[in-house]
PDB file of C-alpha atoms in Angstrom:
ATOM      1  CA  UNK A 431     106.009  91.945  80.014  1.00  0.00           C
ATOM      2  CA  UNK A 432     103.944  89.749  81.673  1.00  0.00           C
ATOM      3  CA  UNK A 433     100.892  87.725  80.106  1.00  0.00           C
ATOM      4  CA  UNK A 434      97.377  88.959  79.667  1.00  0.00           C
ATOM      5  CA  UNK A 435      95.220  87.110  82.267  1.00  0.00           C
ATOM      6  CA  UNK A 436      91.750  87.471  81.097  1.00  0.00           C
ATOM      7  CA  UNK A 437      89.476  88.148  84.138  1.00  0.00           C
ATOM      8  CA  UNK A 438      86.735  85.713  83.928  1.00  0.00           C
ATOM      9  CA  UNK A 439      89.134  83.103  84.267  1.00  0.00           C
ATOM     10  CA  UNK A 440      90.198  83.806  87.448  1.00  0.00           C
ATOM     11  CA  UNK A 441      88.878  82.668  90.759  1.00  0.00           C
ATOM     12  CA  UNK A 442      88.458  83.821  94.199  1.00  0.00           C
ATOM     13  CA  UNK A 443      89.805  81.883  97.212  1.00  0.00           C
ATOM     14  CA  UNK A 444      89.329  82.523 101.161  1.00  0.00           C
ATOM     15  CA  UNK A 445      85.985  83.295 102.870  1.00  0.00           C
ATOM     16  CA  UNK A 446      82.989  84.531 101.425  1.00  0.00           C
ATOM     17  CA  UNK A 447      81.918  87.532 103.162  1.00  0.00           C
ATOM     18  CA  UNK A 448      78.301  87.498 101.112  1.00  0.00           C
ATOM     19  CA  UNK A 449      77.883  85.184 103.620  1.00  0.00           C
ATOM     20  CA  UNK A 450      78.849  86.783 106.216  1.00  0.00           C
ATOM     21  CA  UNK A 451      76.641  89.689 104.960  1.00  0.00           C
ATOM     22  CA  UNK A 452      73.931  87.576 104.871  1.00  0.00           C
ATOM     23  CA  UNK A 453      73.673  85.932 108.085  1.00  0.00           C
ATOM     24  CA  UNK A 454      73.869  89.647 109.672  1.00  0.00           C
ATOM     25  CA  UNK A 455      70.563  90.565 107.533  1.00  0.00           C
ATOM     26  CA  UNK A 456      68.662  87.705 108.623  1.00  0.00           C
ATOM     27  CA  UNK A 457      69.840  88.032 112.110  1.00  0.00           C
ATOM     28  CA  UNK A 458      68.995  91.732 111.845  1.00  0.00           C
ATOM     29  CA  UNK A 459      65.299  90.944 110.100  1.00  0.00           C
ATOM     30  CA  UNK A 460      64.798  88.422 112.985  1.00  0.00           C
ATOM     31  CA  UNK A 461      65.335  91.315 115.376  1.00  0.00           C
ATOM     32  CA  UNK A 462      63.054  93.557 113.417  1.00  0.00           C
ATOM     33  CA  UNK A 463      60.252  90.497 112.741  1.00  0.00           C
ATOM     34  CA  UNK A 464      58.578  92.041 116.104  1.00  0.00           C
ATOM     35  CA  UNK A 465      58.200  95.114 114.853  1.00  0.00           C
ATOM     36  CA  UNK A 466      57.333  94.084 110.942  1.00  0.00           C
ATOM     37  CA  UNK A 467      54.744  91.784 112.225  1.00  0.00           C
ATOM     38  CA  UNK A 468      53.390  94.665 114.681  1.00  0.00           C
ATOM     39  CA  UNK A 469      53.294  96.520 111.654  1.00  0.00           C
ATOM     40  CA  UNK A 470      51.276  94.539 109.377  1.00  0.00           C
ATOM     41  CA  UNK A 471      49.008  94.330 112.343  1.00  0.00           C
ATOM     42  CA  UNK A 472      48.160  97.882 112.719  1.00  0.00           C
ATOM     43  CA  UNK A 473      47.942  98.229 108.719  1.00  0.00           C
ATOM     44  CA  UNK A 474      44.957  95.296 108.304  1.00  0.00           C
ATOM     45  CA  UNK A 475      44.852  93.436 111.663  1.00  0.00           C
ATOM     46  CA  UNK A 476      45.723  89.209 111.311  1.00  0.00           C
ATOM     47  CA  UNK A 477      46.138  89.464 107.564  1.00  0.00           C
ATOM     48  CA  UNK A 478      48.720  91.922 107.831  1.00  0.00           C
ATOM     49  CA  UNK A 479      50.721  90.850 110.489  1.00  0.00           C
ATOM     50  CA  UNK A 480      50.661  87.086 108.766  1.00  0.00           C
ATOM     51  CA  UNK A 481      51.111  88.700 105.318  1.00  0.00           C
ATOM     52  CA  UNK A 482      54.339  90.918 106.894  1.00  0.00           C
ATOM     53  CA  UNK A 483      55.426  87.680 108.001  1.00  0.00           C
ATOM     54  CA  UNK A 484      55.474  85.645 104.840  1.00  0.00           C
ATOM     55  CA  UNK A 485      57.376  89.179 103.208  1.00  0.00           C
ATOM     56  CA  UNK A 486      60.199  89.493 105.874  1.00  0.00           C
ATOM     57  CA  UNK A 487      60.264  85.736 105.169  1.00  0.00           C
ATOM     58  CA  UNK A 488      60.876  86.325 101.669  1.00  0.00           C
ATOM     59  CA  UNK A 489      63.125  88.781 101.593  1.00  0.00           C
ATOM     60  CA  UNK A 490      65.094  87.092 104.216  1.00  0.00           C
ATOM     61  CA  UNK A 491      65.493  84.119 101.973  1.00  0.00           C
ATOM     62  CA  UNK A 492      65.756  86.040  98.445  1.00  0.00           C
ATOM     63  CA  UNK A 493      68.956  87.452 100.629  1.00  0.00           C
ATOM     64  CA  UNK A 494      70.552  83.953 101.256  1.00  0.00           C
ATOM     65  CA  UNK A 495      69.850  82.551  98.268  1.00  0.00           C
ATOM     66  CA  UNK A 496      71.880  85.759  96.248  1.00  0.00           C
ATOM     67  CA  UNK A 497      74.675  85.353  98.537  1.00  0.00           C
ATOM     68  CA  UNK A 498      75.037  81.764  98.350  1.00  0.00           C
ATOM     69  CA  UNK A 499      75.132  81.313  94.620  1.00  0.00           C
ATOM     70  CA  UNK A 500      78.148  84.079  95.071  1.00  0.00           C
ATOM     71  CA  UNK A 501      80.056  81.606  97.465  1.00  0.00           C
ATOM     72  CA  UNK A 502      79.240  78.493  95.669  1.00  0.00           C
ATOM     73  CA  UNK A 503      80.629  80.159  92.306  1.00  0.00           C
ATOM     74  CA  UNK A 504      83.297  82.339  92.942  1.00  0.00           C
ATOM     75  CA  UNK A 505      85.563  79.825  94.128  1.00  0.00           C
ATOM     76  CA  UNK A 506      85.007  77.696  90.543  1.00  0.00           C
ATOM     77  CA  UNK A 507      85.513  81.151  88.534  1.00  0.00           C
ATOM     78  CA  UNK A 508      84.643  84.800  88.274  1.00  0.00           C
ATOM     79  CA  UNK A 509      82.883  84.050  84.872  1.00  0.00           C
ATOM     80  CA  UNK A 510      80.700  81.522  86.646  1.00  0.00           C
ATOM     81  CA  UNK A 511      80.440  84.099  88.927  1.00  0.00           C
ATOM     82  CA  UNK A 512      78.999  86.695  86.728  1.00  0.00           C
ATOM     83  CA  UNK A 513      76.687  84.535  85.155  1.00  0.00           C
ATOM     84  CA  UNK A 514      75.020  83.120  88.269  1.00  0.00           C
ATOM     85  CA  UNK A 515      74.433  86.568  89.621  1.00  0.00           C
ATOM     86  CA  UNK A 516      72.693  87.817  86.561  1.00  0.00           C
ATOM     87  CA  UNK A 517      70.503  84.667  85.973  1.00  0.00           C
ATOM     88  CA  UNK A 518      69.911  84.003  89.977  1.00  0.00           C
ATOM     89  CA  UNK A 519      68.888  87.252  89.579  1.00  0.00           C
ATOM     90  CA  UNK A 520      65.806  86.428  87.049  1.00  0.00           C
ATOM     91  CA  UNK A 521      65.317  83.361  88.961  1.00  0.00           C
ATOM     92  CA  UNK A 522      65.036  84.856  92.224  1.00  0.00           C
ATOM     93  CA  UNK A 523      63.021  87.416  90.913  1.00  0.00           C
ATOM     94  CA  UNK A 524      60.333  84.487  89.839  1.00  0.00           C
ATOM     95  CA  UNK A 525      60.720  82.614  92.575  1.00  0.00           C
ATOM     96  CA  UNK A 526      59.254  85.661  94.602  1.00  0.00           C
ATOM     97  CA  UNK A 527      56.769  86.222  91.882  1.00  0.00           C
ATOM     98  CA  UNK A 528      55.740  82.219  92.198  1.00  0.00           C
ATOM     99  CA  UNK A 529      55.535  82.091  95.797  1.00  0.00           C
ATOM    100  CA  UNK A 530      54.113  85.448  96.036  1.00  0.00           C
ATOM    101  CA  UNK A 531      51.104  84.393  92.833  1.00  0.00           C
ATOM    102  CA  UNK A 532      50.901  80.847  94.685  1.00  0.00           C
ATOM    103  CA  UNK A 533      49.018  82.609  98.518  1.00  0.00           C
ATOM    104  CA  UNK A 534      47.382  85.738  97.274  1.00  0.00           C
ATOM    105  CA  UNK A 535      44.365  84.053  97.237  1.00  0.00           C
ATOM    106  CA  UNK A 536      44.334  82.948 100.337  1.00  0.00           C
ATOM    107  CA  UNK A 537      42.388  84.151 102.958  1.00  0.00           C
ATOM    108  CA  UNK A 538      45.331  85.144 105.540  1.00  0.00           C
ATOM    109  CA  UNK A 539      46.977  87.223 102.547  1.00  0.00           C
ATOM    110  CA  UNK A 540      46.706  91.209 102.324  1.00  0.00           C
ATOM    111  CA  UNK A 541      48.157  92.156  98.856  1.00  0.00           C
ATOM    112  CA  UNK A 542      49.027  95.785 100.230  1.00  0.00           C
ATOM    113  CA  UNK A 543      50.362  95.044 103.250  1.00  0.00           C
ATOM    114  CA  UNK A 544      52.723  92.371 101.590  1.00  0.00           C
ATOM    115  CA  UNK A 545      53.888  94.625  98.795  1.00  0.00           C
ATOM    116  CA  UNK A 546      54.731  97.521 101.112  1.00  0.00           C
ATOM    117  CA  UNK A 547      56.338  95.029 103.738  1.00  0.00           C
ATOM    118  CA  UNK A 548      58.779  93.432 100.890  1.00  0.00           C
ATOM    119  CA  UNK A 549      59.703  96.482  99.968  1.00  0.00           C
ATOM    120  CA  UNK A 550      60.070  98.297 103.306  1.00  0.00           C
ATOM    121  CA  UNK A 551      62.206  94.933 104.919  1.00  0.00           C
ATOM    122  CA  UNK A 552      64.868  94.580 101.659  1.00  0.00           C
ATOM    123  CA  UNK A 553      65.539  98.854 101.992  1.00  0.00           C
ATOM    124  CA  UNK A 554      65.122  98.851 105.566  1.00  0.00           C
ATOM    125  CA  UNK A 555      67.714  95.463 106.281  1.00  0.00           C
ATOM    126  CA  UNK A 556      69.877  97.048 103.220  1.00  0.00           C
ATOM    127  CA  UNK A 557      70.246 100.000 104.797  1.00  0.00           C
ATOM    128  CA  UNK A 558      70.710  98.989 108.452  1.00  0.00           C
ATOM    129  CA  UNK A 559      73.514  96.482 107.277  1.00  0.00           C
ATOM    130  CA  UNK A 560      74.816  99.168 104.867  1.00  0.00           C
ATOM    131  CA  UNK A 561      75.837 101.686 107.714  1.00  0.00           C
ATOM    132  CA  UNK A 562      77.569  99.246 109.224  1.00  0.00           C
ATOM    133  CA  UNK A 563      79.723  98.288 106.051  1.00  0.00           C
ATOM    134  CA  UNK A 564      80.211 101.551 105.544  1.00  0.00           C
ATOM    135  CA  UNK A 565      81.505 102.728 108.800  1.00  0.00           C
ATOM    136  CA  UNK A 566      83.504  99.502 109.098  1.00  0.00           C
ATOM    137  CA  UNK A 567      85.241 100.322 105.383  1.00  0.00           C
ATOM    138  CA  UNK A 568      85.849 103.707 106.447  1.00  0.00           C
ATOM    139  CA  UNK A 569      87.232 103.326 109.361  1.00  0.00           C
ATOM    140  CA  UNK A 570      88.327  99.552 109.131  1.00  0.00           C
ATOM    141  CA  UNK A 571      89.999  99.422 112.621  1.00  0.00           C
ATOM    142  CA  UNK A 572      86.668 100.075 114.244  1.00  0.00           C
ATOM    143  CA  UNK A 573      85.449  96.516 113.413  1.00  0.00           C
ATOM    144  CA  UNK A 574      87.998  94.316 113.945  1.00  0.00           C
ATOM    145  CA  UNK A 575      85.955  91.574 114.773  1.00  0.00           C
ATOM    146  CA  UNK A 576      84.593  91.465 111.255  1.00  0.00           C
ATOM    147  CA  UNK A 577      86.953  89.092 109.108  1.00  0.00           C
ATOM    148  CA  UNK A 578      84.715  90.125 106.079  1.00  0.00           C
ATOM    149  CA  UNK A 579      86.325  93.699 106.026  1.00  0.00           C
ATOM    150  CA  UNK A 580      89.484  93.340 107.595  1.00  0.00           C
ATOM    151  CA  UNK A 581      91.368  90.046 105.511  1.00  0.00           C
ATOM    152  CA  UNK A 582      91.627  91.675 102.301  1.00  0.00           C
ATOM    153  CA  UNK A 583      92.901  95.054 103.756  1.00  0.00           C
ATOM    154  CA  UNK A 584      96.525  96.134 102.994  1.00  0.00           C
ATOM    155  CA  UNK A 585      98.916  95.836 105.208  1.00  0.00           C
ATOM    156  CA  UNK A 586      99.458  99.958 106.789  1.00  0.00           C
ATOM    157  CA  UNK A 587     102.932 101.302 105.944  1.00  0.00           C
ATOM    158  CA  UNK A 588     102.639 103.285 108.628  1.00  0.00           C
ATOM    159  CA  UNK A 589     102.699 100.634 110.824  1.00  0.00           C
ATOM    160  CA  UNK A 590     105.702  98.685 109.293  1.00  0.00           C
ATOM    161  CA  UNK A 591     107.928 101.245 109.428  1.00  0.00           C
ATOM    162  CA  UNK A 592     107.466 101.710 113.430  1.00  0.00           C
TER     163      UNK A 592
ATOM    164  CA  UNK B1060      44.021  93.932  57.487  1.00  0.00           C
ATOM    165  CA  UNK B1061      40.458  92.704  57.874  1.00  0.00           C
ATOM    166  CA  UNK B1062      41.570  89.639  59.384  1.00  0.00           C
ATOM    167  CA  UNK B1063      43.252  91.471  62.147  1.00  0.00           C
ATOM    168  CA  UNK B1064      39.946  93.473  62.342  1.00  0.00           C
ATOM    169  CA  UNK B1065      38.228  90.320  62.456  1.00  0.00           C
ATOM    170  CA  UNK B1066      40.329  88.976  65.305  1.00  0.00           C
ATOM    171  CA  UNK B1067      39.664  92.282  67.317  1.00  0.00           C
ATOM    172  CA  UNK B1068      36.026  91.993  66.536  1.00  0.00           C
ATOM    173  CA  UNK B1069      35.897  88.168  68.377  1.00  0.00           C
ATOM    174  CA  UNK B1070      38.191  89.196  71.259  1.00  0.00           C
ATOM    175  CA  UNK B1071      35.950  92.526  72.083  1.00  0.00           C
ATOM    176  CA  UNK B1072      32.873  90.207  71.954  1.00  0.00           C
ATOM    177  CA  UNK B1073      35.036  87.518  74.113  1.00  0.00           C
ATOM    178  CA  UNK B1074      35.751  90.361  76.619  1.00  0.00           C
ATOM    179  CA  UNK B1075      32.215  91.285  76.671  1.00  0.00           C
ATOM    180  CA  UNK B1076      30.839  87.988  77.299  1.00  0.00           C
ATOM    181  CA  UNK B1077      33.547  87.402  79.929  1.00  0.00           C
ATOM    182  CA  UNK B1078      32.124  90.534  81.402  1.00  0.00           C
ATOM    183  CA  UNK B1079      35.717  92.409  81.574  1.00  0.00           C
ATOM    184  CA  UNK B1080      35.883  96.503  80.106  1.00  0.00           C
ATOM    185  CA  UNK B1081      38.534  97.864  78.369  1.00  0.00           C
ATOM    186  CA  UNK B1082      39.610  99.525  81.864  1.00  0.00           C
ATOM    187  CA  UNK B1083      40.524  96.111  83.037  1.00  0.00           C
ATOM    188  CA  UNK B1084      42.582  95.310  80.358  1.00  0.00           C
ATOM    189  CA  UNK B1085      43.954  98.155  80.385  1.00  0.00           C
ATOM    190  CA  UNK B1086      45.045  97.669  84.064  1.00  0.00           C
ATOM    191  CA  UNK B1087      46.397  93.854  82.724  1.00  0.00           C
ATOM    192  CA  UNK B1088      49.214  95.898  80.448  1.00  0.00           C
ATOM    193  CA  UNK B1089      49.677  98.675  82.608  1.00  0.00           C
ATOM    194  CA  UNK B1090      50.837  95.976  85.305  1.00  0.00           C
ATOM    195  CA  UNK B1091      52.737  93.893  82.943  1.00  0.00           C
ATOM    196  CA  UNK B1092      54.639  96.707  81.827  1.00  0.00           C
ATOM    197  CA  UNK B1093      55.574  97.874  85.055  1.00  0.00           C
ATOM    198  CA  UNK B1094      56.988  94.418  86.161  1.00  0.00           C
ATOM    199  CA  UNK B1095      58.763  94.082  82.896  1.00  0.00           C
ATOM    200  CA  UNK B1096      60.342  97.557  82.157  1.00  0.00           C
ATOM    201  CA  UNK B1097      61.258  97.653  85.682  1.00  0.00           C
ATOM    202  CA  UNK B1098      63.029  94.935  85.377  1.00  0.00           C
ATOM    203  CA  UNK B1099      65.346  95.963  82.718  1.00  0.00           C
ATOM    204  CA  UNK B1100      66.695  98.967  84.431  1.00  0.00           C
ATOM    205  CA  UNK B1101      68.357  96.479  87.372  1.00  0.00           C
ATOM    206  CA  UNK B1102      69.574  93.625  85.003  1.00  0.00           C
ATOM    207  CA  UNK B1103      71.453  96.240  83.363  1.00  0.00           C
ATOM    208  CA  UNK B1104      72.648  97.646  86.772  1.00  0.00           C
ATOM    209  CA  UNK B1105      73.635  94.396  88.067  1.00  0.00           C
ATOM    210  CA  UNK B1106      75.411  93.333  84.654  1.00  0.00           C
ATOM    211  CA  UNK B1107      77.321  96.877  84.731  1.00  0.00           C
ATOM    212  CA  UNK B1108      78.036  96.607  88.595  1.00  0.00           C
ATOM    213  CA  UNK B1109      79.247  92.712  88.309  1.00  0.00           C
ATOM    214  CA  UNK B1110      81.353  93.626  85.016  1.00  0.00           C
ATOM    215  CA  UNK B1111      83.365  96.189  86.753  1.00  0.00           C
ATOM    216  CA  UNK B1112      83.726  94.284  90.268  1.00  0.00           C
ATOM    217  CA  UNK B1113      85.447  91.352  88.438  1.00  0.00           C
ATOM    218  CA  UNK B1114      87.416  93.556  86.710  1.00  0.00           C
ATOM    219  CA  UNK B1115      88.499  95.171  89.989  1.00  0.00           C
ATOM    220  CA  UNK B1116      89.217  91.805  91.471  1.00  0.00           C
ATOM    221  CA  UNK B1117      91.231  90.682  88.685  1.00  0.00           C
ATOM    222  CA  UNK B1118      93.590  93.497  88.948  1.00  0.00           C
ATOM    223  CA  UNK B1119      93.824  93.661  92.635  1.00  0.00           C
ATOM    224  CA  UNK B1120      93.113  90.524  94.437  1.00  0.00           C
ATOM    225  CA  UNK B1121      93.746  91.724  97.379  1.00  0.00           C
ATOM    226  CA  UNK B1122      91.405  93.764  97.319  1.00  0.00           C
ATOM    227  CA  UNK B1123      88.654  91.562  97.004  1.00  0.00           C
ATOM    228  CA  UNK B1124      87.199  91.145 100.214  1.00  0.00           C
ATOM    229  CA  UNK B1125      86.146  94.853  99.745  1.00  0.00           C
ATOM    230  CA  UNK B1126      85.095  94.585  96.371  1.00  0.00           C
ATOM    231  CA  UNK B1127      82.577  91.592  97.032  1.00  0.00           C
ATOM    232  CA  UNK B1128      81.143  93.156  99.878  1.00  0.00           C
ATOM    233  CA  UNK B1129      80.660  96.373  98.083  1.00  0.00           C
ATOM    234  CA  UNK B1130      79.359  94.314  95.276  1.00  0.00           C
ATOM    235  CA  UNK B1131      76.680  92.107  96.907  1.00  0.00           C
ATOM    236  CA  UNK B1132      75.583  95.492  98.780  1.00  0.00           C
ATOM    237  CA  UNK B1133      75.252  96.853  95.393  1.00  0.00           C
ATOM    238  CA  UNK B1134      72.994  94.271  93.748  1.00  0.00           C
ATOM    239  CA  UNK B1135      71.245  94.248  96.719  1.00  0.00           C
ATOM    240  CA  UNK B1136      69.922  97.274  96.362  1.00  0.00           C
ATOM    241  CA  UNK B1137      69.750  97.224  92.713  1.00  0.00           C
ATOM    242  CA  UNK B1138      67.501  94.494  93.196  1.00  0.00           C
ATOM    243  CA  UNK B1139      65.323  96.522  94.888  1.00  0.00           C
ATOM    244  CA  UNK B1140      64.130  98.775  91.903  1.00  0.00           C
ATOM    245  CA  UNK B1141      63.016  94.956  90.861  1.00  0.00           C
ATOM    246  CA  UNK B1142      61.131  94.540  93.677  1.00  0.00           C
ATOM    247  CA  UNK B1143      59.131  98.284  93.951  1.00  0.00           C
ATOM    248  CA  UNK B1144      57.875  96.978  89.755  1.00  0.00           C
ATOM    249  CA  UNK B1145      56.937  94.036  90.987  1.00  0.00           C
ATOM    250  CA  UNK B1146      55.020  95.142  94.208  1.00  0.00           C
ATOM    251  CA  UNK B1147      53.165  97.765  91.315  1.00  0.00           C
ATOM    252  CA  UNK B1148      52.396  94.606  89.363  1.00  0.00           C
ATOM    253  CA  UNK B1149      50.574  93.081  92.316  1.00  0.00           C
ATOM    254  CA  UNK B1150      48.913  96.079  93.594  1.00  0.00           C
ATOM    255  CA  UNK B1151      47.905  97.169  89.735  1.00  0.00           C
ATOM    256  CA  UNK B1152      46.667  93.384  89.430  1.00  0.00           C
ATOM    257  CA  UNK B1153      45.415  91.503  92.511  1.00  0.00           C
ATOM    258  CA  UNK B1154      44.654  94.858  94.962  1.00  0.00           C
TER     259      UNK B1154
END
């Protein structure tokens, strides 16, 4: 019989692939600032594209900030763990509100086009990154350059009996 | 119970003076509700989601990698229910 090791006590070691995650979304929503910006453009001319900006911006950093309280905690303990993702998760949530309350009145700021564009960059990015997690977990030998998906993987029996 | 009517009495002639309608107020809880229901639905998702992902990792470590990136996808897109209440807030209020 071996002793109950309660779950929130334990901690996780080796890379963080949050990170990894999300440096490919914010290289991914630099590639796609172009085309956001072009975007906001069409939809209300300088005050879009500025206010498409500041969004991309946001969600770009809302990103980075979720996956770096993951890698700062999990090493220290999944409990830790747990709790910073639900509370980073109110505090992100008023950051955005803050930042977002702090330039609506400004003159460069188009509430629409800022609302649709925060929305349309987090799903758009999610999904973008998503198909490639997915194919890689799928098919894992497709992406070997990816340590993220590959280090935890099992080692194929397959392969040790040849 | 007439104090209460008393208080609604002052605030209606606040609102007047102010120059707001009922409409407008009206449009104040209609966008604070949104925000805050919406909310709830993706703290609960992320609580459930995180629960069972360190439960997963705690009974196969090696397995981790997977579960993590699976995980951060998940809140991720949790988040974004979040993020569709609060863009109704600011439409509903500042638009």
């Amino acid at each position: 019989m071996s002793t109950p090791v309660s779950p929130l006590g334990s901690v996780l070691a080796g890379q963080a692939p949050e990170v990894s995650i999300s440096r490919d979304l914010v290289k991914r929503g630099l590639f796609a600032a172009p085309v956001v910006v072009l975007g906001g453009f069409i939809a209300d001319s300088g005050a879009g594209a500025a206010s498409a900006g500041f969004a991309l911006a946001l969600v770009l950093l809302n990103f980075s900030l979720a996956a770096g309280l993951i890698a700062i905690t999990a090493p220290i303990s999944l409990g830790l763990m747990m709790g910073a993702i639900l509370f980073g998760y109110i505090a992100r949530l008023g950051l955005i509100t803050v930042a977002v309350l702090l330039v609506k009145d400004l003159s460069w700021v188009s509430i629409p086009v800022l609302g649709g564009a925060i929305i349309v960059t987090h799903l758009g990015l999610l999904f973008w990154e998503m198909k490639y997690v997915a194919a890689s977990l799928a098919f894992p030998g497709t992406k070997p350059n990816k340590p993220y998906l590959s280090k935890s993987r099992p080692p194929d029996k397959h392969q040790a009996k040849d | 119970m007439e104090a209460i009517a008393r208080l609604i009495a002052a605030e209606a002639a606040a609102a007047a003076e102010a120059g707001t309608t009922t409409g407008d107020g009206l449009t104040a809880m209609g966008a604070g509700l949104a925000y805050g229901f919406a909310a709830i639905g993706p703290a609960l998702g992320i609580g459930n989601l995180v629960g069972k992902s360190v439960e997963a990792m705690a009974r196969q470590p090696e397995a981790a990698g997977m579960v993590r990136t699976t995980m951060f996808l998940g809140i991720a897109f949790t988040e974004a229910l979040a993020l569709i209440g609060f863009v109704v807030f600011i439409l509903l209020k500042f638009a």
